[in-house]
PDB file of C-alpha atoms and ligand atoms in Angstrom:
ATOM      1  CA  MET G  75      15.931   6.621   5.492  1.00  0.00           C
ATOM      2  CA  LYS G  76      15.205  10.332   5.620  1.00  0.00           C
ATOM      3  CA  ALA G  77      13.020  11.538   2.756  1.00  0.00           C
ATOM      4  CA  GLN G  78      14.852  14.823   2.166  1.00  0.00           C
ATOM      5  CA  ASN G  79      16.705  14.899  -1.172  1.00  0.00           C
ATOM      6  CA  LYS G  80      15.817  11.271  -1.911  1.00  0.00           C
ATOM      7  CA  VAL G  81      14.085   9.985  -5.034  1.00  0.00           C
ATOM      8  CA  ILE G  82      11.091   7.866  -4.076  1.00  0.00           C
ATOM      9  CA  VAL G  83       8.648   5.935  -6.262  1.00  0.00           C
ATOM     10  CA  VAL G  84       5.065   5.732  -4.977  1.00  0.00           C
ATOM     11  CA  THR G  85       2.498   3.419  -6.590  1.00  0.00           C
ATOM     12  CA  GLY G  86      -1.162   4.361  -6.480  1.00  0.00           C
ATOM     13  CA  GLY G  87      -0.170   8.030  -6.212  1.00  0.00           C
ATOM     14  CA  GLY G  88      -3.480   9.217  -7.669  1.00  0.00           C
ATOM     15  CA  SER G  89      -5.717   8.637  -4.662  1.00  0.00           C
ATOM     16  CA  GLY G  90      -6.079   8.102  -0.934  1.00  0.00           C
ATOM     17  CA  MET G  91      -2.945   7.252   0.997  1.00  0.00           C
ATOM     18  CA  GLY G  92      -0.789   7.174  -2.154  1.00  0.00           C
ATOM     19  CA  ARG G  93      -1.670  10.767  -3.012  1.00  0.00           C
ATOM     20  CA  GLU G  94      -0.989  11.871   0.574  1.00  0.00           C
ATOM     21  CA  LEU G  95       2.309   9.978   0.592  1.00  0.00           C
ATOM     22  CA  VAL G  96       3.326  11.849  -2.558  1.00  0.00           C
ATOM     23  CA  LEU G  97       2.350  15.254  -1.121  1.00  0.00           C
ATOM     24  CA  ASN G  98       3.983  14.562   2.236  1.00  0.00           C
ATOM     25  CA  LEU G  99       7.245  13.362   0.648  1.00  0.00           C
ATOM     26  CA  LEU G 100       7.353  16.476  -1.542  1.00  0.00           C
ATOM     27  CA  THR G 101       6.975  18.786   1.452  1.00  0.00           C
ATOM     28  CA  LYS G 102       9.851  16.908   3.106  1.00  0.00           C
ATOM     29  CA  GLY G 103      12.073  17.762   0.131  1.00  0.00           C
ATOM     30  CA  ALA G 104      12.001  14.453  -1.719  1.00  0.00           C
ATOM     31  CA  LYS G 105      11.697  13.995  -5.457  1.00  0.00           C
ATOM     32  CA  VAL G 106       8.778  11.730  -6.196  1.00  0.00           C
ATOM     33  CA  VAL G 107       7.894   9.423  -9.071  1.00  0.00           C
ATOM     34  CA  ALA G 108       4.154   8.801  -8.724  1.00  0.00           C
ATOM     35  CA  ILE G 109       2.509   6.084 -10.733  1.00  0.00           C
ATOM     36  CA  ASP G 110      -1.114   5.108 -11.078  1.00  0.00           C
ATOM     37  CA  ILE G 111      -3.390   3.347 -13.541  1.00  0.00           C
ATOM     38  CA  ASN G 112      -5.778   6.310 -13.395  1.00  0.00           C
ATOM     39  CA  GLU G 113      -4.486   9.269 -15.394  1.00  0.00           C
ATOM     40  CA  SER G 114      -7.035  11.873 -14.271  1.00  0.00           C
ATOM     41  CA  SER G 115      -6.559  11.215 -10.561  1.00  0.00           C
ATOM     42  CA  LEU G 116      -2.788  11.328 -11.057  1.00  0.00           C
ATOM     43  CA  GLN G 117      -3.237  14.769 -12.662  1.00  0.00           C
ATOM     44  CA  GLU G 118      -5.260  15.837  -9.599  1.00  0.00           C
ATOM     45  CA  THR G 119      -2.292  14.890  -7.424  1.00  0.00           C
ATOM     46  CA  VAL G 120      -0.041  17.067  -9.611  1.00  0.00           C
ATOM     47  CA  LYS G 121      -2.451  19.995  -9.152  1.00  0.00           C
ATOM     48  CA  LEU G 122      -2.399  19.510  -5.387  1.00  0.00           C
ATOM     49  CA  ALA G 123       1.399  19.526  -5.353  1.00  0.00           C
ATOM     50  CA  VAL G 124       1.392  23.294  -5.858  1.00  0.00           C
ATOM     51  CA  GLY G 125       4.851  24.737  -5.444  1.00  0.00           C
ATOM     52  CA  ASN G 126       6.490  21.311  -5.452  1.00  0.00           C
ATOM     53  CA  ALA G 127       5.262  19.995  -8.808  1.00  0.00           C
ATOM     54  CA  GLY G 128       8.780  20.469 -10.234  1.00  0.00           C
ATOM     55  CA  ASN G 129       9.928  17.612  -8.021  1.00  0.00           C
ATOM     56  CA  LEU G 130       7.119  15.317  -9.124  1.00  0.00           C
ATOM     57  CA  ALA G 131       7.174  13.028 -12.154  1.00  0.00           C
ATOM     58  CA  THR G 132       4.096  10.974 -12.987  1.00  0.00           C
ATOM     59  CA  PHE G 133       3.678   7.897 -15.134  1.00  0.00           C
ATOM     60  CA  VAL G 134       0.404   6.214 -15.973  1.00  0.00           C
ATOM     61  CA  THR G 135       1.241   2.566 -15.423  1.00  0.00           C
ATOM     62  CA  ASP G 136      -0.634  -0.607 -14.643  1.00  0.00           C
ATOM     63  CA  ILE G 137       1.534  -2.372 -12.057  1.00  0.00           C
ATOM     64  CA  THR G 138       0.246  -5.764 -13.200  1.00  0.00           C
ATOM     65  CA  ASN G 139       2.048  -5.209 -16.510  1.00  0.00           C
ATOM     66  CA  LYS G 140       5.559  -6.524 -15.827  1.00  0.00           C
ATOM     67  CA  GLN G 141       7.128  -4.936 -18.924  1.00  0.00           C
ATOM     68  CA  ALA G 142       5.566  -1.564 -18.103  1.00  0.00           C
ATOM     69  CA  VAL G 143       6.897  -1.775 -14.537  1.00  0.00           C
ATOM     70  CA  GLU G 144      10.366  -2.717 -15.829  1.00  0.00           C
ATOM     71  CA  SER G 145      10.375   0.355 -18.082  1.00  0.00           C
ATOM     72  CA  LEU G 146       9.710   2.570 -15.041  1.00  0.00           C
ATOM     73  CA  LEU G 147      13.219   2.130 -13.678  1.00  0.00           C
ATOM     74  CA  GLU G 148      14.724   3.635 -16.813  1.00  0.00           C
ATOM     75  CA  LYS G 149      12.158   6.448 -16.880  1.00  0.00           C
ATOM     76  CA  ALA G 150      12.806   7.332 -13.226  1.00  0.00           C
ATOM     77  CA  ILE G 151      16.583   7.263 -13.723  1.00  0.00           C
ATOM     78  CA  SER G 152      16.443   9.419 -16.841  1.00  0.00           C
ATOM     79  CA  LYS G 153      14.332  11.944 -14.895  1.00  0.00           C
ATOM     80  CA  TYR G 154      16.202  12.061 -11.570  1.00  0.00           C
ATOM     81  CA  GLY G 155      19.436  10.088 -12.084  1.00  0.00           C
ATOM     82  CA  HIS G 156      18.692   7.389  -9.532  1.00  0.00           C
ATOM     83  CA  VAL G 157      16.048   5.981  -7.166  1.00  0.00           C
ATOM     84  CA  ASP G 158      16.452   5.644  -3.376  1.00  0.00           C
ATOM     85  CA  GLY G 159      13.137   4.178  -2.354  1.00  0.00           C
ATOM     86  CA  ILE G 160       9.892   2.573  -3.415  1.00  0.00           C
ATOM     87  CA  ILE G 161       6.555   2.647  -1.610  1.00  0.00           C
ATOM     88  CA  ASN G 162       4.293  -0.145  -2.833  1.00  0.00           C
ATOM     89  CA  ASN G 163       0.912   1.331  -2.026  1.00  0.00           C
ATOM     90  CA  ALA G 164      -1.394   0.623  -5.009  1.00  0.00           C
ATOM     91  CA  GLY G 165      -4.044  -1.936  -4.184  1.00  0.00           C
ATOM     92  CA  ILE G 166      -7.689  -2.890  -4.453  1.00  0.00           C
ATOM     93  CA  ILE G 167     -10.181  -4.734  -2.284  1.00  0.00           C
ATOM     94  CA  GLN G 168     -12.552  -7.498  -3.427  1.00  0.00           C
ATOM     95  CA  PRO G 169     -16.355  -7.535  -3.517  1.00  0.00           C
ATOM     96  CA  PHE G 170     -17.754  -8.355  -0.046  1.00  0.00           C
ATOM     97  CA  ILE G 171     -18.584 -11.976  -0.830  1.00  0.00           C
ATOM     98  CA  LYS G 172     -17.386 -15.351   0.375  1.00  0.00           C
ATOM     99  CA  VAL G 173     -14.654 -17.329  -1.405  1.00  0.00           C
ATOM    100  CA  ASN G 174     -17.272 -19.890  -2.409  1.00  0.00           C
ATOM    101  CA  ASP G 175     -19.059 -17.221  -4.445  1.00  0.00           C
ATOM    102  CA  LEU G 176     -16.024 -15.386  -5.807  1.00  0.00           C
ATOM    103  CA  ASN G 177     -15.007 -16.122  -9.409  1.00  0.00           C
ATOM    104  CA  TYR G 178     -11.418 -16.717 -10.508  1.00  0.00           C
ATOM    105  CA  GLU G 179     -11.330 -13.577 -12.616  1.00  0.00           C
ATOM    106  CA  VAL G 180     -11.802 -11.392  -9.536  1.00  0.00           C
ATOM    107  CA  ILE G 181      -9.424 -13.521  -7.443  1.00  0.00           C
ATOM    108  CA  GLU G 182      -6.678 -13.231 -10.071  1.00  0.00           C
ATOM    109  CA  ARG G 183      -7.181  -9.472 -10.396  1.00  0.00           C
ATOM    110  CA  VAL G 184      -6.798  -8.954  -6.641  1.00  0.00           C
ATOM    111  CA  MET G 185      -3.687 -11.159  -6.484  1.00  0.00           C
ATOM    112  CA  ASN G 186      -2.222  -9.594  -9.630  1.00  0.00           C
ATOM    113  CA  ILE G 187      -2.500  -6.041  -8.337  1.00  0.00           C
ATOM    114  CA  ASN G 188      -1.840  -6.493  -4.625  1.00  0.00           C
ATOM    115  CA  PHE G 189       0.784  -9.231  -4.725  1.00  0.00           C
ATOM    116  CA  TYR G 190       2.304  -9.471  -8.220  1.00  0.00           C
ATOM    117  CA  GLY G 191       2.256  -5.696  -8.759  1.00  0.00           C
ATOM    118  CA  THR G 192       4.222  -5.264  -5.538  1.00  0.00           C
ATOM    119  CA  LEU G 193       6.590  -8.082  -6.506  1.00  0.00           C
ATOM    120  CA  TYR G 194       7.235  -6.608  -9.987  1.00  0.00           C
ATOM    121  CA  LEU G 195       8.224  -3.263  -8.446  1.00  0.00           C
ATOM    122  CA  ILE G 196      10.540  -4.987  -5.977  1.00  0.00           C
ATOM    123  CA  LYS G 197      12.205  -7.247  -8.558  1.00  0.00           C
ATOM    124  CA  THR G 198      12.638  -4.313 -10.933  1.00  0.00           C
ATOM    125  CA  PHE G 199      14.047  -1.761  -8.471  1.00  0.00           C
ATOM    126  CA  LEU G 200      15.955  -3.893  -5.946  1.00  0.00           C
ATOM    127  CA  PRO G 201      19.157  -4.408  -8.015  1.00  0.00           C
ATOM    128  CA  HIS G 202      19.371  -0.626  -8.446  1.00  0.00           C
ATOM    129  CA  LEU G 203      18.508   0.100  -4.789  1.00  0.00           C
ATOM    130  CA  LEU G 204      21.380  -2.162  -3.729  1.00  0.00           C
ATOM    131  CA  THR G 205      23.787   0.202  -5.507  1.00  0.00           C
ATOM    132  CA  ARG G 206      22.609   3.249  -3.545  1.00  0.00           C
ATOM    133  CA  PRO G 207      24.338   4.491  -0.347  1.00  0.00           C
ATOM    134  CA  GLU G 208      21.042   3.980   1.489  1.00  0.00           C
ATOM    135  CA  ALA G 209      17.672   2.831   0.248  1.00  0.00           C
ATOM    136  CA  HIS G 210      14.268   1.787   1.519  1.00  0.00           C
ATOM    137  CA  ILE G 211      11.360  -0.423   0.452  1.00  0.00           C
ATOM    138  CA  VAL G 212       7.975   0.224   2.088  1.00  0.00           C
ATOM    139  CA  ASP G 213       5.133  -2.208   1.345  1.00  0.00           C
ATOM    140  CA  ILE G 214       1.533  -1.498   2.321  1.00  0.00           C
ATOM    141  CA  SER G 215      -0.113  -4.673   3.583  1.00  0.00           C
ATOM    142  CA  SER G 216      -3.278  -4.349   5.720  1.00  0.00           C
ATOM    143  CA  MET G 217      -4.782  -5.235   9.086  1.00  0.00           C
ATOM    144  CA  GLY G 218      -6.605  -7.781   6.888  1.00  0.00           C
ATOM    145  CA  GLY G 219      -3.195  -9.280   6.088  1.00  0.00           C
ATOM    146  CA  PHE G 220      -2.803 -10.702   9.613  1.00  0.00           C
ATOM    147  CA  LEU G 221      -6.455 -10.970  10.698  1.00  0.00           C
ATOM    148  CA  PRO G 222      -9.138 -12.916   8.782  1.00  0.00           C
ATOM    149  CA  VAL G 223     -12.000 -10.741   7.530  1.00  0.00           C
ATOM    150  CA  PRO G 224     -14.858 -12.803   6.068  1.00  0.00           C
ATOM    151  CA  GLY G 225     -15.944 -11.382   2.719  1.00  0.00           C
ATOM    152  CA  GLN G 226     -12.375 -10.116   2.169  1.00  0.00           C
ATOM    153  CA  THR G 227     -10.591 -13.458   2.357  1.00  0.00           C
ATOM    154  CA  ILE G 228      -8.776 -13.243  -0.973  1.00  0.00           C
ATOM    155  CA  TYR G 229      -7.880  -9.600  -0.317  1.00  0.00           C
ATOM    156  CA  GLY G 230      -6.500 -10.765   3.052  1.00  0.00           C
ATOM    157  CA  ALA G 231      -4.576 -13.583   1.384  1.00  0.00           C
ATOM    158  CA  SER G 232      -3.026 -11.111  -1.072  1.00  0.00           C
ATOM    159  CA  LYS G 233      -2.044  -8.807   1.803  1.00  0.00           C
ATOM    160  CA  ALA G 234      -0.708 -11.718   3.881  1.00  0.00           C
ATOM    161  CA  ALA G 235       1.449 -12.547   0.856  1.00  0.00           C
ATOM    162  CA  VAL G 236       2.691  -8.942   0.850  1.00  0.00           C
ATOM    163  CA  LYS G 237       3.393  -9.219   4.600  1.00  0.00           C
ATOM    164  CA  LEU G 238       5.567 -12.326   4.265  1.00  0.00           C
ATOM    165  CA  LEU G 239       7.222 -11.095   1.084  1.00  0.00           C
ATOM    166  CA  THR G 240       8.213  -7.925   2.910  1.00  0.00           C
ATOM    167  CA  GLU G 241       9.296  -9.617   6.128  1.00  0.00           C
ATOM    168  CA  GLY G 242      11.307 -12.161   4.142  1.00  0.00           C
ATOM    169  CA  LEU G 243      12.976  -9.366   2.191  1.00  0.00           C
ATOM    170  CA  HIS G 244      13.791  -7.605   5.457  1.00  0.00           C
ATOM    171  CA  SER G 245      15.659 -10.699   6.620  1.00  0.00           C
ATOM    172  CA  GLU G 246      17.382 -11.275   3.284  1.00  0.00           C
ATOM    173  CA  LEU G 247      18.524  -7.647   3.091  1.00  0.00           C
ATOM    174  CA  ARG G 248      19.508  -7.179   6.729  1.00  0.00           C
ATOM    175  CA  ASP G 249      23.223  -6.817   5.961  1.00  0.00           C
ATOM    176  CA  THR G 250      22.691  -4.465   3.044  1.00  0.00           C
ATOM    177  CA  ASN G 251      21.987  -0.753   2.588  1.00  0.00           C
ATOM    178  CA  VAL G 252      18.336  -1.497   1.741  1.00  0.00           C
ATOM    179  CA  LYS G 253      15.960  -1.164   4.708  1.00  0.00           C
ATOM    180  CA  VAL G 254      12.501  -2.676   4.556  1.00  0.00           C
ATOM    181  CA  THR G 255       9.235  -1.729   6.288  1.00  0.00           C
ATOM    182  CA  VAL G 256       5.840  -3.436   6.217  1.00  0.00           C
ATOM    183  CA  VAL G 257       2.741  -1.333   6.944  1.00  0.00           C
ATOM    184  CA  PHE G 258      -0.582  -2.561   8.338  1.00  0.00           C
ATOM    185  CA  PRO G 259      -3.270   0.102   8.041  1.00  0.00           C
ATOM    186  CA  GLY G 260      -6.603  -0.371   9.776  1.00  0.00           C
ATOM    187  CA  GLY G 261      -9.564   1.587   8.411  1.00  0.00           C
ATOM    188  CA  VAL G 262      -8.541   4.720   6.491  1.00  0.00           C
ATOM    189  CA  LYS G 263     -10.951   7.103   4.790  1.00  0.00           C
ATOM    190  CA  THR G 264     -10.254   6.826   1.044  1.00  0.00           C
ATOM    191  CA  ASN G 265     -12.098   6.007  -2.169  1.00  0.00           C
ATOM    192  CA  ILE G 266     -10.850   2.414  -2.216  1.00  0.00           C
ATOM    193  CA  MET G 267     -14.399   1.046  -2.551  1.00  0.00           C
ATOM    194  CA  SER G 268     -15.215   2.946  -5.738  1.00  0.00           C
ATOM    195  CA  ASN G 269     -11.643   2.614  -7.060  1.00  0.00           C
ATOM    196  CA  SER G 270     -12.036  -1.157  -6.642  1.00  0.00           C
ATOM    197  CA  GLY G 271     -15.257  -1.008  -8.669  1.00  0.00           C
ATOM    198  CA  LEU G 272     -17.571  -1.498  -5.671  1.00  0.00           C
ATOM    199  CA  ALA G 273     -20.569   0.448  -4.430  1.00  0.00           C
ATOM    200  CA  ASP G 274     -19.705   2.311  -1.225  1.00  0.00           C
ATOM    201  CA  ARG G 275     -21.587   0.267   1.392  1.00  0.00           C
ATOM    202  CA  MET G 276     -18.893   0.536   4.070  1.00  0.00           C
ATOM    203  CA  GLY G 277     -19.222   4.255   4.568  1.00  0.00           C
ATOM    204  CA  SER G 278     -15.921   5.684   3.433  1.00  0.00           C
ATOM    205  CA  GLY G 279     -17.987   8.850   2.953  1.00  0.00           C
ATOM    206  CA  SER G 280     -20.423  10.428   5.352  1.00  0.00           C
ATOM    207  CA  GLU G 281     -21.901   7.546   7.361  1.00  0.00           C
ATOM    208  CA  LYS G 282     -21.797   7.796  11.136  1.00  0.00           C
ATOM    209  CA  GLY G 283     -19.257   5.009  11.622  1.00  0.00           C
ATOM    210  CA  ALA G 284     -16.956   6.654   9.119  1.00  0.00           C
ATOM    211  CA  GLN G 285     -16.614   9.855  11.096  1.00  0.00           C
ATOM    212  CA  ASN G 286     -13.877   8.595  13.406  1.00  0.00           C
ATOM    213  CA  ILE G 287     -11.969   6.840  10.685  1.00  0.00           C
ATOM    214  CA  LEU G 288      -8.363   7.877  10.165  1.00  0.00           C
ATOM    215  CA  THR G 289      -7.727  10.339   7.356  1.00  0.00           C
ATOM    216  CA  ALA G 290      -5.357   9.472   4.524  1.00  0.00           C
ATOM    217  CA  ASP G 291      -3.009  12.381   5.299  1.00  0.00           C
ATOM    218  CA  LYS G 292      -2.577  11.170   8.917  1.00  0.00           C
ATOM    219  CA  ALA G 293      -1.987   7.629   7.670  1.00  0.00           C
ATOM    220  CA  ALA G 294       0.626   8.875   5.195  1.00  0.00           C
ATOM    221  CA  GLU G 295       2.389  10.804   7.959  1.00  0.00           C
ATOM    222  CA  MET G 296       2.650   7.634  10.078  1.00  0.00           C
ATOM    223  CA  ILE G 297       3.947   5.615   7.136  1.00  0.00           C
ATOM    224  CA  ILE G 298       6.659   8.141   6.291  1.00  0.00           C
ATOM    225  CA  ASP G 299       7.623   8.477   9.979  1.00  0.00           C
ATOM    226  CA  GLY G 300       7.981   4.693  10.040  1.00  0.00           C
ATOM    227  CA  MET G 301      10.237   4.766   6.986  1.00  0.00           C
ATOM    228  CA  GLU G 302      12.331   7.624   8.362  1.00  0.00           C
ATOM    229  CA  GLN G 303      12.759   5.776  11.674  1.00  0.00           C
ATOM    230  CA  GLY G 304      13.630   2.538   9.901  1.00  0.00           C
ATOM    231  CA  LYS G 305      10.784   0.618  11.559  1.00  0.00           C
ATOM    232  CA  TYR G 306      10.309  -3.088  10.851  1.00  0.00           C
ATOM    233  CA  ARG G 307       6.514  -2.790  10.942  1.00  0.00           C
ATOM    234  CA  VAL G 308       4.102   0.128  11.153  1.00  0.00           C
ATOM    235  CA  LEU G 309       0.580  -0.316  12.507  1.00  0.00           C
ATOM    236  CA  VAL G 310      -1.555   2.551  11.213  1.00  0.00           C
ATOM    237  CA  GLY G 311      -4.499   3.503  13.423  1.00  0.00           C
ATOM    238  CA  LYS G 312      -5.875   2.437  16.799  1.00  0.00           C
ATOM    239  CA  ASP G 313      -7.890  -0.403  15.259  1.00  0.00           C
ATOM    240  CA  ALA G 314      -4.801  -1.983  13.659  1.00  0.00           C
ATOM    241  CA  LYS G 315      -2.790  -1.603  16.893  1.00  0.00           C
ATOM    242  CA  MET G 316      -5.553  -3.093  19.014  1.00  0.00           C
ATOM    243  CA  MET G 317      -6.327  -6.015  16.706  1.00  0.00           C
ATOM    244  CA  ASP G 318      -2.619  -6.793  16.331  1.00  0.00           C
ATOM    245  CA  LYS G 319      -2.328  -7.227  20.118  1.00  0.00           C
ATOM    246  CA  LEU G 320      -5.565  -9.171  20.393  1.00  0.00           C
ATOM    247  CA  TYR G 321      -4.747 -11.459  17.469  1.00  0.00           C
ATOM    248  CA  ARG G 322      -1.380 -12.352  18.943  1.00  0.00           C
ATOM    249  CA  LEU G 323      -2.921 -12.963  22.377  1.00  0.00           C
ATOM    250  CA  ASN G 324      -5.885 -15.015  21.184  1.00  0.00           C
ATOM    251  CA  PRO G 325      -6.172 -15.530  17.403  1.00  0.00           C
ATOM    252  CA  ALA G 326      -9.457 -17.461  17.502  1.00  0.00           C
ATOM    253  CA  TYR G 327     -11.128 -14.848  19.711  1.00  0.00           C
ATOM    254  CA  ALA G 328      -9.927 -11.976  17.515  1.00  0.00           C
ATOM    255  CA  ALA G 329     -11.068 -13.756  14.353  1.00  0.00           C
ATOM    256  CA  GLY G 330     -14.461 -14.446  15.951  1.00  0.00           C
ATOM    257  CA  LEU G 331     -14.893 -10.797  16.878  1.00  0.00           C
ATOM    258  CA  ILE G 332     -14.353  -9.672  13.290  1.00  0.00           C
ATOM    259  CA  ALA G 333     -16.477 -12.516  11.929  1.00  0.00           C
ATOM    260  CA  LYS G 334     -19.414 -11.350  14.079  1.00  0.00           C
ATOM    261  CA  LYS G 335     -18.981  -7.771  12.891  1.00  0.00           C
ATOM    262  CA  MET G 336     -18.743  -8.791   9.242  1.00  0.00           C
ATOM    263  CA  GLY G 337     -21.517 -11.376   9.512  1.00  0.00           C
ATOM    264  CA  ALA G 338     -24.288  -8.783   9.348  1.00  0.00           C
ATOM    265  CA  LEU G 339     -22.772  -7.141   6.296  1.00  0.00           C
ATOM    266  CA  LEU G 340     -22.303 -10.439   4.469  1.00  0.00           C
ATOM    267  CA  SER G 341     -25.763 -11.776   5.240  1.00  0.00           C
ATOM    268  CA  SER G 342     -27.367  -8.476   4.225  1.00  0.00           C
ATOM    269  CA  LYS G 343     -26.160  -9.044   0.662  1.00  0.00           C
TER     270      LYS G 343
HETATM  271  N1  LIG C 103      -8.340   2.446   2.973  1.00  0.00           N
HETATM  272  C1  LIG C 103      -8.189   1.499   3.896  1.00  0.00           C
HETATM  273  O1  LIG C 103      -8.983   1.420   4.850  1.00  0.00           O
HETATM  274  C2  LIG C 103      -7.033   0.543   3.812  1.00  0.00           C
HETATM  275  C3  LIG C 103      -6.814  -0.311   4.904  1.00  0.00           C
HETATM  276  C4  LIG C 103      -5.750  -1.209   4.858  1.00  0.00           C
HETATM  277  C5  LIG C 103      -4.910  -1.242   3.751  1.00  0.00           C
HETATM  278  N2  LIG C 103      -5.143  -0.414   2.698  1.00  0.00           N
HETATM  279  C6  LIG C 103      -4.225  -0.484   1.553  1.00  0.00           C
HETATM  280  O2  LIG C 103      -3.634   0.770   1.352  1.00  0.00           O
HETATM  281  C7  LIG C 103      -3.313   0.941  -0.020  1.00  0.00           C
HETATM  282  C8  LIG C 103      -3.875   2.266  -0.517  1.00  0.00           C
HETATM  283  O3  LIG C 103      -5.272   2.184  -0.401  1.00  0.00           O
HETATM  284  P1  LIG C 103      -6.247   3.456  -0.443  1.00  0.00           P
HETATM  285  O4  LIG C 103      -7.285   3.192   0.554  1.00  0.00           O
HETATM  286  O5  LIG C 103      -5.473   4.709  -0.416  1.00  0.00           O
HETATM  287  O6  LIG C 103      -6.922   3.212  -1.870  1.00  0.00           O
HETATM  288  P2  LIG C 103      -7.271   4.179  -3.093  1.00  0.00           P
HETATM  289  O7  LIG C 103      -8.213   3.404  -3.945  1.00  0.00           O
HETATM  290  O8  LIG C 103      -7.691   5.516  -2.617  1.00  0.00           O
HETATM  291  O9  LIG C 103      -5.861   4.317  -3.834  1.00  0.00           O
HETATM  292  C9  LIG C 103      -5.288   3.233  -4.495  1.00  0.00           C
HETATM  293  C10 LIG C 103      -4.710   3.707  -5.808  1.00  0.00           C
HETATM  294  O10 LIG C 103      -4.108   2.578  -6.463  1.00  0.00           O
HETATM  295  C11 LIG C 103      -4.366   2.709  -7.853  1.00  0.00           C
HETATM  296  N3  LIG C 103      -4.297   1.425  -8.534  1.00  0.00           N
HETATM  297  C12 LIG C 103      -5.184   0.394  -8.453  1.00  0.00           C
HETATM  298  N4  LIG C 103      -4.815  -0.591  -9.266  1.00  0.00           N
HETATM  299  C13 LIG C 103      -3.675  -0.192  -9.884  1.00  0.00           C
HETATM  300  C14 LIG C 103      -2.828  -0.789 -10.858  1.00  0.00           C
HETATM  301  N5  LIG C 103      -3.089  -1.983 -11.389  1.00  0.00           N
HETATM  302  N6  LIG C 103      -1.729  -0.103 -11.249  1.00  0.00           N
HETATM  303  C15 LIG C 103      -1.464   1.129 -10.741  1.00  0.00           C
HETATM  304  N7  LIG C 103      -2.235   1.739  -9.828  1.00  0.00           N
HETATM  305  C16 LIG C 103      -3.338   1.082  -9.417  1.00  0.00           C
HETATM  306  C17 LIG C 103      -5.780   3.274  -7.912  1.00  0.00           C
HETATM  307  O11 LIG C 103      -6.061   3.858  -9.185  1.00  0.00           O
HETATM  308  C18 LIG C 103      -5.763   4.263  -6.769  1.00  0.00           C
HETATM  309  O12 LIG C 103      -5.380   5.553  -7.231  1.00  0.00           O
HETATM  310  C19 LIG C 103      -3.897  -0.281  -0.740  1.00  0.00           C
HETATM  311  O13 LIG C 103      -2.875  -1.221  -0.960  1.00  0.00           O
HETATM  312  C20 LIG C 103      -4.914  -0.824   0.239  1.00  0.00           C
HETATM  313  O14 LIG C 103      -5.127  -2.203   0.090  1.00  0.00           O
HETATM  314  C21 LIG C 103      -6.195   0.467   2.702  1.00  0.00           C
END
């Protein structure tokens, strides 16, 4: 689905890839409904949308609140008349610790945001999207949604749930006007560590290893290209593309490679 003249809802529009998705869609001539739990960062996005802010509506919403998500449909329709697409981007990671050490409160929070938040948006907007001439659902999973990353196992499980939810929807909706795309980003430079309440030990800032990491605006460009081309899946970044091939060729080897890399980080806790 082409973005021009469409109305598209983006979750997590206050930071990182979500913010860049909002800005990119606006420059392509879309009307955007950006939602985020963080009001001040959402306001930053509005400031950055200079010249296009008239086509941007923002709502401070916690996507784990089903009633609040359900009220978004009405708000978006009263603002722009209809909705043509949703991009489920909001998400958090977990602390870098093993499942054995992770408490249920954290596990439920990760599942509630990454999986149930995505599901609430889909269940709320899908009946309306089915009435549109063309529509699109884009869900952001992760490289960690197909490849096990020790210390991010519950995050990975939540993103694997998003992967299968999205792929299942794609099959269920194949004869309808609603197209569906699942996105697997590799490493992207954003503030996801601090936004997830974690100290930045992975170097999303200035560390050496972070210098080659993909920027959020490039990632957003690839995601929107994928939507506009109606792709089934979008692998964002060389790391995601490479690990996707390797994992399909030899899952145990690929998992071992990541486990070795993560081992040092986990044991340095
Ligand atoms: N950055 C990466 O390396 C990377 C890699 C793979 C996948 N991803 C995924 O991409 C997506 C975007 O990540 P990012 O790196 O841009 O992160 P980010 O932290 O920069 O942005 C995420 C946004 O989601 C918002 N959010 C969090 N919980 C929310 C809630 N309950 N309700 C509404 N909004 C909420 C945050 O406030 C934040 O503005 C996430 O789903 C993440 O899991 C990121």
